[in-house]
Amino acid sequence: MKKLTVLCDMDSIVTDFLQSWVNAINAKFNRKVQYDDVVHWDMAKVDKIKDINSGKIYGIMRKPMFFYDLKPLDGAIDTMQKIVRDGHDVRFLTTPANPHSAMEKLMWVDK
């Protein structure tokens, strides 16, 4: 079998980024947003929270350790480990959301 280099995003591919963000929004702003309510990439357009300043919504991601504390999606770790066991090279690609998120994401991969 030919060795592949597998490029993989972390947010909502390996980690449960969106659900964690929704949970944090609900906790901070006392809302009842459900995962299925999110029908836009722009969270500020989600009906149940569009009255909240978008800077505050996106500011949640700037909280230290937000990205480190993300839970893996069901089966994601096992799948990545199988790809590696099968002899392939896995590389994570991601866009840092803030100055410390890149380090948090590296730390997440290492744990």
mmCIF file of C-alpha atoms in Angstrom, residues 25-98:
data_model
loop_
_atom_site.group_PDB
_atom_site.id
_atom_site.type_symbol
_atom_site.label_atom_id
_atom_site.label_comp_id
_atom_site.label_asym_id
_atom_site.label_seq_id
_atom_site.Cartn_x
_atom_site.Cartn_y
_atom_site.Cartn_z
ATOM 1 C CA ILE A 25 -22.349 30.531 24.758
ATOM 2 C CA ASN A 26 -25.250 28.984 26.663
ATOM 3 C CA ALA A 27 -23.355 29.123 29.946
ATOM 4 C CA LYS A 28 -22.057 32.670 29.513
ATOM 5 C CA PHE A 29 -25.254 34.248 28.168
ATOM 6 C CA ASN A 30 -27.879 32.003 29.798
ATOM 7 C CA ARG A 31 -29.239 30.792 26.447
ATOM 8 C CA LYS A 32 -30.615 27.502 25.188
ATOM 9 C CA VAL A 33 -28.954 27.258 21.790
ATOM 10 C CA GLN A 34 -28.889 23.732 20.379
ATOM 11 C CA TYR A 35 -26.327 22.355 17.952
ATOM 12 C CA ASP A 36 -29.015 22.171 15.252
ATOM 13 C CA ASP A 37 -29.826 25.872 15.717
ATOM 14 C CA VAL A 38 -26.450 26.731 14.208
ATOM 15 C CA VAL A 39 -27.182 27.039 10.499
ATOM 16 C CA HIS A 40 -24.592 29.725 9.666
ATOM 17 C CA TRP A 41 -20.804 29.758 9.894
ATOM 18 C CA ASP A 42 -21.260 33.272 11.258
ATOM 19 C CA MET A 43 -22.474 32.565 14.783
ATOM 20 C CA ALA A 44 -23.676 36.169 15.094
ATOM 21 C CA LYS A 45 -26.447 35.272 12.601
ATOM 22 C CA VAL A 46 -27.846 32.384 14.668
ATOM 23 C CA ASP A 47 -31.383 33.403 15.593
ATOM 24 C CA LYS A 48 -31.189 32.601 19.309
ATOM 25 C CA ILE A 49 -28.078 34.720 19.854
ATOM 26 C CA LYS A 50 -28.037 37.372 17.138
ATOM 27 C CA ASP A 51 -28.949 39.998 19.742
ATOM 28 C CA ILE A 52 -25.582 39.428 21.456
ATOM 29 C CA ASN A 53 -22.609 41.506 20.325
ATOM 30 C CA SER A 54 -20.599 39.372 17.882
ATOM 31 C CA GLY A 55 -17.352 40.347 19.618
ATOM 32 C CA LYS A 56 -18.630 38.700 22.792
ATOM 33 C CA ILE A 57 -19.684 35.555 20.908
ATOM 34 C CA TYR A 58 -16.321 35.215 19.185
ATOM 35 C CA GLY A 59 -14.501 36.312 22.319
ATOM 36 C CA ILE A 60 -15.354 32.982 23.925
ATOM 37 C CA MET A 61 -12.737 31.351 21.692
ATOM 38 C CA ARG A 62 -10.120 33.729 23.066
ATOM 39 C CA LYS A 63 -10.540 32.361 26.569
ATOM 40 C CA PRO A 64 -7.290 30.656 27.591
ATOM 41 C CA MET A 65 -7.400 26.877 27.162
ATOM 42 C CA PHE A 66 -10.648 26.897 25.151
ATOM 43 C CA PHE A 67 -9.040 24.865 22.366
ATOM 44 C CA TYR A 68 -7.034 22.637 24.705
ATOM 45 C CA ASP A 69 -10.211 21.674 26.576
ATOM 46 C CA LEU A 70 -12.121 20.594 23.450
ATOM 47 C CA LYS A 71 -13.437 17.033 23.557
ATOM 48 C CA PRO A 72 -12.658 14.697 20.672
ATOM 49 C CA LEU A 73 -15.515 13.685 18.411
ATOM 50 C CA ASP A 74 -16.664 10.093 18.886
ATOM 51 C CA GLY A 75 -14.325 7.774 17.019
ATOM 52 C CA ALA A 76 -11.930 10.518 15.918
ATOM 53 C CA ILE A 77 -8.961 9.418 18.017
ATOM 54 C CA ASP A 78 -9.383 5.750 17.071
ATOM 55 C CA THR A 79 -9.626 6.715 13.406
ATOM 56 C CA MET A 80 -6.486 8.860 13.512
ATOM 57 C CA GLN A 81 -4.612 6.095 15.351
ATOM 58 C CA LYS A 82 -5.697 3.515 12.763
ATOM 59 C CA ILE A 83 -4.512 5.729 9.924
ATOM 60 C CA VAL A 84 -1.095 5.985 11.631
ATOM 61 C CA ARG A 85 -0.991 2.215 12.362
ATOM 62 C CA ASP A 86 -1.718 1.612 8.687
ATOM 63 C CA GLY A 87 1.544 3.406 7.944
ATOM 64 C CA HIS A 88 0.264 6.792 6.881
ATOM 65 C CA ASP A 89 1.476 10.202 8.009
ATOM 66 C CA VAL A 90 -1.170 12.396 9.679
ATOM 67 C CA ARG A 91 -0.695 16.163 9.669
ATOM 68 C CA PHE A 92 -3.066 18.568 11.359
ATOM 69 C CA LEU A 93 -3.864 21.826 9.608
ATOM 70 C CA THR A 94 -5.640 24.532 11.491
ATOM 71 C CA THR A 95 -6.033 28.272 11.642
ATOM 72 C CA PRO A 96 -5.189 29.856 14.980
ATOM 73 C CA ALA A 97 -8.164 31.828 16.275
ATOM 74 C CA ASN A 98 -5.985 33.882 18.611
#
